[in-house]
JSON list of C-alpha atoms in Angstrom, two decimals:
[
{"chain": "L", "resi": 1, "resn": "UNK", "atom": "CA", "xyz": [-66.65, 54.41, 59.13]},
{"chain": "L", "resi": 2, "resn": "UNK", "atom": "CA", "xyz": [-67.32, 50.96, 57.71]},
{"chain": "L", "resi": 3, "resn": "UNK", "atom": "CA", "xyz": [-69.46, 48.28, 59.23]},
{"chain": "L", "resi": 4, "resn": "UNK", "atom": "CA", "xyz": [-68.68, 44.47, 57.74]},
{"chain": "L", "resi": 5, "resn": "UNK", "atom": "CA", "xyz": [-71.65, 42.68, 58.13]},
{"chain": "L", "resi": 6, "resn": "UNK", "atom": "CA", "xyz": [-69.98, 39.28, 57.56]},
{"chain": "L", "resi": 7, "resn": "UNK", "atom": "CA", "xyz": [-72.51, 35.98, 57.52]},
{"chain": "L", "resi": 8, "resn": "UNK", "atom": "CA", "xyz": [-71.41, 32.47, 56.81]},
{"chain": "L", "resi": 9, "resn": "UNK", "atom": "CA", "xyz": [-72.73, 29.54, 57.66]},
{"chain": "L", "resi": 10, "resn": "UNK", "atom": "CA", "xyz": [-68.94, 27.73, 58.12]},
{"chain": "L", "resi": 11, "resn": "UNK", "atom": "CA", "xyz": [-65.83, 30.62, 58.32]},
{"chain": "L", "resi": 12, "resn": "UNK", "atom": "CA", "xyz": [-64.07, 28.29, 60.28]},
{"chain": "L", "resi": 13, "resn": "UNK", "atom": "CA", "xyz": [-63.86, 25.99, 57.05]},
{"chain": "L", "resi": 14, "resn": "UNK", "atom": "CA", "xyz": [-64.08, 28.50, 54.74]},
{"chain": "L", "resi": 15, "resn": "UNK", "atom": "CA", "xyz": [-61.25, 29.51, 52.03]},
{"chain": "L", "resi": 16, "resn": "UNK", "atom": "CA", "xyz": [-62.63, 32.72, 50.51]},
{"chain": "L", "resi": 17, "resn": "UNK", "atom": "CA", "xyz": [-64.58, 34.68, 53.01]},
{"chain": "L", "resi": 18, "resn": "UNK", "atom": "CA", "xyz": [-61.84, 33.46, 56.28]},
{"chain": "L", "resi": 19, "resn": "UNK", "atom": "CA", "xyz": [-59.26, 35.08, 53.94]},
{"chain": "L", "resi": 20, "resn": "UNK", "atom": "CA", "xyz": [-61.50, 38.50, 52.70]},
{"chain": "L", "resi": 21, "resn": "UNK", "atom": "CA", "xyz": [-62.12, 38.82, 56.68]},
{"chain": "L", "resi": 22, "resn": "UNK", "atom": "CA", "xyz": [-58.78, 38.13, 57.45]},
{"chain": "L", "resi": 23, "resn": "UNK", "atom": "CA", "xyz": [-57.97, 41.28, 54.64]},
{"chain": "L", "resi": 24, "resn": "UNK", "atom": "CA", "xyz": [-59.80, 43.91, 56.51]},
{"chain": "L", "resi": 25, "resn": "UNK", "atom": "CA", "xyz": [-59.64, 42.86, 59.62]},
{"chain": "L", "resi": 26, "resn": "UNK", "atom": "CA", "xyz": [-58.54, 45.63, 62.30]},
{"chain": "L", "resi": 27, "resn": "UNK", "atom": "CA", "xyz": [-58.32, 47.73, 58.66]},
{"chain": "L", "resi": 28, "resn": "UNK", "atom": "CA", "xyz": [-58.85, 51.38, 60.34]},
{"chain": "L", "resi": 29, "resn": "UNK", "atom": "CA", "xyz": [-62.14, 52.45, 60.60]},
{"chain": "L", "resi": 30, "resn": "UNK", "atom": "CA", "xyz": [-63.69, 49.35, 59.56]},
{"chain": "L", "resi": 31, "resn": "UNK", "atom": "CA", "xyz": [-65.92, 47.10, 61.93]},
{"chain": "L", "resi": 32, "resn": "UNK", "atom": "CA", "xyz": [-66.21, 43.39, 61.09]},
{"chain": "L", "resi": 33, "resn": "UNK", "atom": "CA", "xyz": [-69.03, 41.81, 62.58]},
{"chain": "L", "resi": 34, "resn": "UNK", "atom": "CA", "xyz": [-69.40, 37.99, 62.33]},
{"chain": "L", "resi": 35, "resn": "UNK", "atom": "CA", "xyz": [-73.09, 37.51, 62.65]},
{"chain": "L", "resi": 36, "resn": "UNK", "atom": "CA", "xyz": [-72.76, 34.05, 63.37]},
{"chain": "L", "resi": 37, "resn": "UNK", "atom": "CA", "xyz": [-69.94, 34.72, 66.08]},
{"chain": "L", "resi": 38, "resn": "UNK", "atom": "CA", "xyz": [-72.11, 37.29, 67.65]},
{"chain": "L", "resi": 39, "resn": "UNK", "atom": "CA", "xyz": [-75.59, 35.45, 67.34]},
{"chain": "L", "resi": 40, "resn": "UNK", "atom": "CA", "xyz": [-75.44, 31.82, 67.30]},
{"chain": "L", "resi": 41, "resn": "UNK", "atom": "CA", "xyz": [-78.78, 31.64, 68.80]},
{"chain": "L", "resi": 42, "resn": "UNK", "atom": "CA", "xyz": [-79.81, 33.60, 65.91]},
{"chain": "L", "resi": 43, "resn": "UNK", "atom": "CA", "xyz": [-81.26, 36.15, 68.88]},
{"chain": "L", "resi": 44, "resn": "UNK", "atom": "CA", "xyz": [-80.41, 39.81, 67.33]},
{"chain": "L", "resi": 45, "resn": "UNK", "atom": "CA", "xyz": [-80.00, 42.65, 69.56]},
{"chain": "L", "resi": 46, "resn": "UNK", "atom": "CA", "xyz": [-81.70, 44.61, 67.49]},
{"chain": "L", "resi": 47, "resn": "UNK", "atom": "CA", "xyz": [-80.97, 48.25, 69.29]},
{"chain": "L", "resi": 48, "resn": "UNK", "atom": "CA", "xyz": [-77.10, 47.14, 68.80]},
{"chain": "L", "resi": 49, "resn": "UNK", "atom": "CA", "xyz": [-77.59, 46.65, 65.54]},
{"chain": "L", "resi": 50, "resn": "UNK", "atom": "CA", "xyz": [-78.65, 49.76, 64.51]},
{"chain": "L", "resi": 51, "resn": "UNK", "atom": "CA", "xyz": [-76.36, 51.64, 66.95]},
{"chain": "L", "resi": 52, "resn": "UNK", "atom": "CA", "xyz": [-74.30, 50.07, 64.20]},
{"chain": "L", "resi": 53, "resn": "UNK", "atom": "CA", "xyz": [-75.84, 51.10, 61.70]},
{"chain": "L", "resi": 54, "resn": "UNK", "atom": "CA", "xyz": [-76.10, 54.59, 62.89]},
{"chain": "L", "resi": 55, "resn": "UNK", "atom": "CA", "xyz": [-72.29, 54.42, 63.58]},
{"chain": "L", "resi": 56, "resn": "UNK", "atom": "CA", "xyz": [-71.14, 53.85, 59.78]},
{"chain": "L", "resi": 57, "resn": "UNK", "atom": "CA", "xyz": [-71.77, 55.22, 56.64]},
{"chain": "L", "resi": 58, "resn": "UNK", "atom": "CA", "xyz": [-70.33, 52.14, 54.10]},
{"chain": "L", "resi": 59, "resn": "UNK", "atom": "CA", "xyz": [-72.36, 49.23, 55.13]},
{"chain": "L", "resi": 60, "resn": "UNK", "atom": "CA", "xyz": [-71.15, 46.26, 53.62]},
{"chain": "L", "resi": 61, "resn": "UNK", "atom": "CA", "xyz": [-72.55, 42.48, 53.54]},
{"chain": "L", "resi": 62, "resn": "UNK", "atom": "CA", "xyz": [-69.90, 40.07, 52.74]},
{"chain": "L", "resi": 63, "resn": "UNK", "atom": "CA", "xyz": [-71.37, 36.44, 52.72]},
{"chain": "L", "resi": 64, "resn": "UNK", "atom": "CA", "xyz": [-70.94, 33.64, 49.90]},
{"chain": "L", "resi": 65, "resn": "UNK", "atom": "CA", "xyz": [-73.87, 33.87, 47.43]},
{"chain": "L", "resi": 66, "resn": "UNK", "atom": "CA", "xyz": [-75.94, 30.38, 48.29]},
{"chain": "L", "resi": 67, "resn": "UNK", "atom": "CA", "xyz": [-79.04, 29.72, 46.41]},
{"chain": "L", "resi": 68, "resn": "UNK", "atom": "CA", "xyz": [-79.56, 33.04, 44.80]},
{"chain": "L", "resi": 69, "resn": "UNK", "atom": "CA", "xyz": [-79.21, 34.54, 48.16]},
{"chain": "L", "resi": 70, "resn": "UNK", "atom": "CA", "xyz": [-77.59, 35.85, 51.03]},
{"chain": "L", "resi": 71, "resn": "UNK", "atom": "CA", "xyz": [-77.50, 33.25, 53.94]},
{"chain": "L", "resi": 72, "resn": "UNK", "atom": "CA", "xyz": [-80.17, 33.04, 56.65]},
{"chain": "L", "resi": 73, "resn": "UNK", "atom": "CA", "xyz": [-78.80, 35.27, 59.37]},
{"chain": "L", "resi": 74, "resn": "UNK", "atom": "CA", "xyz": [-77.41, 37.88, 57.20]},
{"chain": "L", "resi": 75, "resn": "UNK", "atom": "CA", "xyz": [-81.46, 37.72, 56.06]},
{"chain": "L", "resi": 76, "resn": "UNK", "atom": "CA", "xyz": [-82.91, 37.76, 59.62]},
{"chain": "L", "resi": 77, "resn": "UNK", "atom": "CA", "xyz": [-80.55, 40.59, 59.84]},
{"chain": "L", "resi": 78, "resn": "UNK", "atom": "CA", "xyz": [-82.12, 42.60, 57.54]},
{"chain": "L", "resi": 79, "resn": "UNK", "atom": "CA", "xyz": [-85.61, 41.62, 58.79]},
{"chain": "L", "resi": 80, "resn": "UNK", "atom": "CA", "xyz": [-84.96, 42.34, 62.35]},
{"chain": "L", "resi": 81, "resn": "UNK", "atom": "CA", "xyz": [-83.07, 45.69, 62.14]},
{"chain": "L", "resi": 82, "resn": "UNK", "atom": "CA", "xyz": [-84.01, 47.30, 58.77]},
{"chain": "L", "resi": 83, "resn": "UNK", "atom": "CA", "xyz": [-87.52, 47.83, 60.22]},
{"chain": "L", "resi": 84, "resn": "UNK", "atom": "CA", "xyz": [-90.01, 50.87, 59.37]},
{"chain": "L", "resi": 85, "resn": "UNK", "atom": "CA", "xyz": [-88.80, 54.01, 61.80]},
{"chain": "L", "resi": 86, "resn": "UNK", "atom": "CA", "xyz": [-85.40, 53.33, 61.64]},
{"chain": "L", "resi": 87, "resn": "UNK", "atom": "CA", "xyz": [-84.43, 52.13, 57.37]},
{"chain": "L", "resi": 88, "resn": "UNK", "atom": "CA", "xyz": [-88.24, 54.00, 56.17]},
{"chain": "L", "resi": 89, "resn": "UNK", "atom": "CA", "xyz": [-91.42, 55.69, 57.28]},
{"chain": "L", "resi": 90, "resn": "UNK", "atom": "CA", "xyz": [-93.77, 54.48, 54.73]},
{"chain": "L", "resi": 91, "resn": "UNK", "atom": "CA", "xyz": [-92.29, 55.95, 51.96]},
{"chain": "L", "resi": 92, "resn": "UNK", "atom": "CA", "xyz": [-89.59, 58.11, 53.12]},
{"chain": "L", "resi": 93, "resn": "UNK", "atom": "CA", "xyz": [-86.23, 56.08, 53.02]},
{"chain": "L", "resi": 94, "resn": "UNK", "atom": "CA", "xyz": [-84.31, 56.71, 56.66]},
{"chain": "L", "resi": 95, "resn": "UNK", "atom": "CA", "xyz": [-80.94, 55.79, 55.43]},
{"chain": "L", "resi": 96, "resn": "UNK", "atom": "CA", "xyz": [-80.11, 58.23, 53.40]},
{"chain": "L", "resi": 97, "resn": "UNK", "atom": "CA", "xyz": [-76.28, 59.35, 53.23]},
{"chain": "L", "resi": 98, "resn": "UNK", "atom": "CA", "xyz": [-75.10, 55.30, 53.61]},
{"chain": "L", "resi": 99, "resn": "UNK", "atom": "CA", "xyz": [-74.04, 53.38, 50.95]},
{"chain": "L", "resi": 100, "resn": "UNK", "atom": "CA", "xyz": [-74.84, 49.28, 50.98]},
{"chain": "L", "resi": 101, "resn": "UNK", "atom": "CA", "xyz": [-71.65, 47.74, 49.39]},
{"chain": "L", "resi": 102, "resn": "UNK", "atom": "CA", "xyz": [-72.05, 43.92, 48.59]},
{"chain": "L", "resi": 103, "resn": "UNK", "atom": "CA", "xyz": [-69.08, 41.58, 48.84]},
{"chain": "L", "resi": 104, "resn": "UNK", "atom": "CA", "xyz": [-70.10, 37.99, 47.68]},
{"chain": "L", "resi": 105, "resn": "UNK", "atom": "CA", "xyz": [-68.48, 34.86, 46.57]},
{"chain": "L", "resi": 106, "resn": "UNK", "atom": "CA", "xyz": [-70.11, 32.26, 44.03]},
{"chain": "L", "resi": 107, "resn": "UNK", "atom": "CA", "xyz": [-69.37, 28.77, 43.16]},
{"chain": "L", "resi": 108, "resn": "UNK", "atom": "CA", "xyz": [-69.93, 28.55, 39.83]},
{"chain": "L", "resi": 109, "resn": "UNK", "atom": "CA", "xyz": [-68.17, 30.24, 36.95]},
{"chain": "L", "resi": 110, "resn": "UNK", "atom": "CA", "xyz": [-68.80, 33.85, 35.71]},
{"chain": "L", "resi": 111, "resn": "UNK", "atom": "CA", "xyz": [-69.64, 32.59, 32.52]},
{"chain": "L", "resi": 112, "resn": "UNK", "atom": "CA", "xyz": [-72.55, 30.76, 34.21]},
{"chain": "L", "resi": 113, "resn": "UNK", "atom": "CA", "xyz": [-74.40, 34.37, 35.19]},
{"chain": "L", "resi": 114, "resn": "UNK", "atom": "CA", "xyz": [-75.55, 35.65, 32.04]},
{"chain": "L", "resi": 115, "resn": "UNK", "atom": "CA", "xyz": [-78.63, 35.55, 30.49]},
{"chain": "L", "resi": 116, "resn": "UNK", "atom": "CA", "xyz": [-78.74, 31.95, 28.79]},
{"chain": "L", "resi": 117, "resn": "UNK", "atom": "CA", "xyz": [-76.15, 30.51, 30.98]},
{"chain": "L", "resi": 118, "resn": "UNK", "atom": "CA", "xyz": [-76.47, 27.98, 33.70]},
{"chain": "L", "resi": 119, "resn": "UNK", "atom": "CA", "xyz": [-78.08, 30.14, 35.86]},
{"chain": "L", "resi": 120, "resn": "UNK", "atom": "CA", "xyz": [-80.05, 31.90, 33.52]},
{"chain": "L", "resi": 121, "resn": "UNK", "atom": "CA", "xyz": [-79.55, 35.89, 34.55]},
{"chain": "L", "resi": 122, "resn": "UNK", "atom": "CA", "xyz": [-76.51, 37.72, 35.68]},
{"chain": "L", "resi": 123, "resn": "UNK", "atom": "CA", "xyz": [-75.85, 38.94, 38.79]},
{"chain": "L", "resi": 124, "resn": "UNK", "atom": "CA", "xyz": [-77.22, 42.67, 38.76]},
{"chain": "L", "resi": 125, "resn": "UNK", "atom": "CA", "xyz": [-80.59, 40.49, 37.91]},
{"chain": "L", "resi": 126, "resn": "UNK", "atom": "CA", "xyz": [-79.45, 38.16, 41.11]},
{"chain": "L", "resi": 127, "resn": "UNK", "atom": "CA", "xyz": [-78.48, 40.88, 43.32]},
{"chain": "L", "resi": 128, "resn": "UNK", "atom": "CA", "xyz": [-81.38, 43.44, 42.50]},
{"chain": "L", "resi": 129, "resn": "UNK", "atom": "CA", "xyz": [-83.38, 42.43, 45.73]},
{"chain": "L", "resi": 130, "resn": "UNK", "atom": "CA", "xyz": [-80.35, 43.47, 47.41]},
{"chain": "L", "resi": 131, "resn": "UNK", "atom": "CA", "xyz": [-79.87, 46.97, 45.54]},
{"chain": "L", "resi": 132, "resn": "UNK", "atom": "CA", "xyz": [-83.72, 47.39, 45.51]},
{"chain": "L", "resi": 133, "resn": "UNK", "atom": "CA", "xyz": [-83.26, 47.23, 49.87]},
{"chain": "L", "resi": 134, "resn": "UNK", "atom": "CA", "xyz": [-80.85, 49.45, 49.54]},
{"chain": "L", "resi": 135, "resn": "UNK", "atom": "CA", "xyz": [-83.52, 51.91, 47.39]},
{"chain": "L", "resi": 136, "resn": "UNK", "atom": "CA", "xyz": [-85.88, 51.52, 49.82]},
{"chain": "L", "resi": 137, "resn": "UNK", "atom": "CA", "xyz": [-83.86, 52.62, 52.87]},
{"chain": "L", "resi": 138, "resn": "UNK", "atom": "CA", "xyz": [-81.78, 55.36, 51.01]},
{"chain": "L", "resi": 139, "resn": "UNK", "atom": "CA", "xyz": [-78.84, 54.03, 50.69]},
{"chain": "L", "resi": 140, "resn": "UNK", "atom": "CA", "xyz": [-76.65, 54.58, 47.71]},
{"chain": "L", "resi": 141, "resn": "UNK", "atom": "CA", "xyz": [-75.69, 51.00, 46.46]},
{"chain": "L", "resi": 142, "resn": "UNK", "atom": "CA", "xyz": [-72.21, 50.45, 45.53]},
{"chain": "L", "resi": 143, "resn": "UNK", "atom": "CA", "xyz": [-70.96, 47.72, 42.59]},
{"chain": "L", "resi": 144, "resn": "UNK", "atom": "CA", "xyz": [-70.57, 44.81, 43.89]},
{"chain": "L", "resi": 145, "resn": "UNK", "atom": "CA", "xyz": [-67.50, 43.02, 44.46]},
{"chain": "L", "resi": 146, "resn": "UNK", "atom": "CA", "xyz": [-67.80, 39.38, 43.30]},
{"chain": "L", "resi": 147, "resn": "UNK", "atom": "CA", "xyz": [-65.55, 36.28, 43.11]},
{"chain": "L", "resi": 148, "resn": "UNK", "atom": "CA", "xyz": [-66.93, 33.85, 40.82]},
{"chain": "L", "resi": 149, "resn": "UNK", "atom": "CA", "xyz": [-65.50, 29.95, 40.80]},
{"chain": "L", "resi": 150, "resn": "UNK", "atom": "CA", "xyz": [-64.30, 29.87, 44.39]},
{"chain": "L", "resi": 151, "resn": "UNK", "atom": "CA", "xyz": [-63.39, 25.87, 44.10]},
{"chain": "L", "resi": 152, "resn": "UNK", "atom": "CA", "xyz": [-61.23, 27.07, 40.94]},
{"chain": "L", "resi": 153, "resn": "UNK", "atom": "CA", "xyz": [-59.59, 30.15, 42.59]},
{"chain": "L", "resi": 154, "resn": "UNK", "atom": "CA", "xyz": [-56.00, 29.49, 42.69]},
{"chain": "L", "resi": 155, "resn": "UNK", "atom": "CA", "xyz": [-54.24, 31.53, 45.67]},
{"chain": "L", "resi": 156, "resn": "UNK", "atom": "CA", "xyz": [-52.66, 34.16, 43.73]},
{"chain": "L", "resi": 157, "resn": "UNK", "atom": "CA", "xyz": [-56.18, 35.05, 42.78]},
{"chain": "L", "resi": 158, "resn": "UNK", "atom": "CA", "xyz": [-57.47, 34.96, 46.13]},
{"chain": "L", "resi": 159, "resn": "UNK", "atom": "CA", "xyz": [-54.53, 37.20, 47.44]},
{"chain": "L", "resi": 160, "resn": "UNK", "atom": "CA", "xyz": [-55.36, 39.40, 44.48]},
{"chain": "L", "resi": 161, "resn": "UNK", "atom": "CA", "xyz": [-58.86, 39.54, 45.37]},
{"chain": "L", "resi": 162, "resn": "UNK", "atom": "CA", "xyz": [-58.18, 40.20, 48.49]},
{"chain": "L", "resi": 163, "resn": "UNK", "atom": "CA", "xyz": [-55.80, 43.27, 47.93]},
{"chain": "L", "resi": 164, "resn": "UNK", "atom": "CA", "xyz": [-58.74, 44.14, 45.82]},
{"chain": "L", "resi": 165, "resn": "UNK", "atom": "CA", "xyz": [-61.60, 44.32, 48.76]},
{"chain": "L", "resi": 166, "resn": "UNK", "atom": "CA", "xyz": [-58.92, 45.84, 51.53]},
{"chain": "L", "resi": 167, "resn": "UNK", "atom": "CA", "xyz": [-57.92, 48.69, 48.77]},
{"chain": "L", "resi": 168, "resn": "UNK", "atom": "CA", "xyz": [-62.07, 49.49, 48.45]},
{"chain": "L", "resi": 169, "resn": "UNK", "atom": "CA", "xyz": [-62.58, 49.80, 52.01]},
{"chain": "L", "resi": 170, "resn": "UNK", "atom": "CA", "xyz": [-59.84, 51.60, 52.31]},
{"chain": "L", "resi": 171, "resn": "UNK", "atom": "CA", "xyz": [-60.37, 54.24, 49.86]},
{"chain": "L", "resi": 172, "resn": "UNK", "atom": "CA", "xyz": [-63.99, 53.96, 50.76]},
{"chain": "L", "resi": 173, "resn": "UNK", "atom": "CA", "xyz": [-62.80, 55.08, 54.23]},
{"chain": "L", "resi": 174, "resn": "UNK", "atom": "CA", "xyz": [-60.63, 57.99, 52.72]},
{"chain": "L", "resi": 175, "resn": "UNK", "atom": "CA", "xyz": [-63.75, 59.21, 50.87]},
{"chain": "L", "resi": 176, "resn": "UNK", "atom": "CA", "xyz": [-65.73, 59.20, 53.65]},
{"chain": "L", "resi": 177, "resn": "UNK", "atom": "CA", "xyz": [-62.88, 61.14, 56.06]},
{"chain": "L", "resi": 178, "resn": "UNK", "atom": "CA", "xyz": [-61.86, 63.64, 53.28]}
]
């Protein structure tokens, strides 16, 4: 079982992560979860949340990658339910047997995340908080699936992209079930 935890700030306006929800959407086994759908008071039901979590073994955040970062709920998230006795014990990781999959869209060109490029690192540099909370709570931490450029994408590319993130849930779901 998947869980999409999907966080952005706009989907309604939004060209990339509207059309990766719309790819996996009622995909079987897969849960997507708009954070901001569910929450916009920003109040978590935290005990939901890791019924959730409990409830899937590919958890995947899927968000557009704004100042080297995931957005603010998808963050509160992870403060409010990853929480010691349910993702750790000190140092015993609680999660152990998931896998964190990250899904992320960036504005700006791939050439621009390398070292020496506009952005000075590339994204396993970027992303390591992310794979480092996945460390921490035991959970195996997939490669990420990135679309770099999103103003540029043209949409053949996005539909390709698309197929791309439907086909790795899916055979992410077959792995798990077999």
């Amino acid at each position: 079982m998947t869980l999409v935890l999907l966080d952005h700030p706009d989907l309604a306006s939004s060209r990339i992560n509207a059309t990766l929800a719309d790819a996996v959407r009622g995909l079987p086994g897969v849960t997507l979860h708009d954070l901001r759908a569910e929450y916009p008071d920003r109040r978590i039901d935290v005990a939901r949340e890791q019924r959730l979590v409990r409830a899937h073994d590919l958890i995947v955040f899927q968000f557009p990658f704004q100042w080297y970062s995931v957005p603010s709920l998808l963050k509160q998230w992870m403060d409010d339910v990853l929480l010691r006795g349910f993702a750790y014990d000190g140092g015993k990781p609680l999660l152990t047997g998931k896998t964190l999959q990250v899904v992320t869209s960036t504005g700006g060109v791939e050439e621009a995340y390398r070292e020496r490029g506009f952005h000075r690192y590339p994204m396993s540099a970027l992303l390591a908080p992310l794979e480092n909370t996945a460390h921490r709570t035991g959970m195996a931490f997939a490669p990420p699936l990135i679309l770099h450029d999103v103003r540029g994408v043209t949409p053949i590319e996005l539909a390709e992209h698309s197929d791309r993130y439907r086909e790795l849930l899916a055979s992410s779901e077959a792995c798990l079930i077999a």
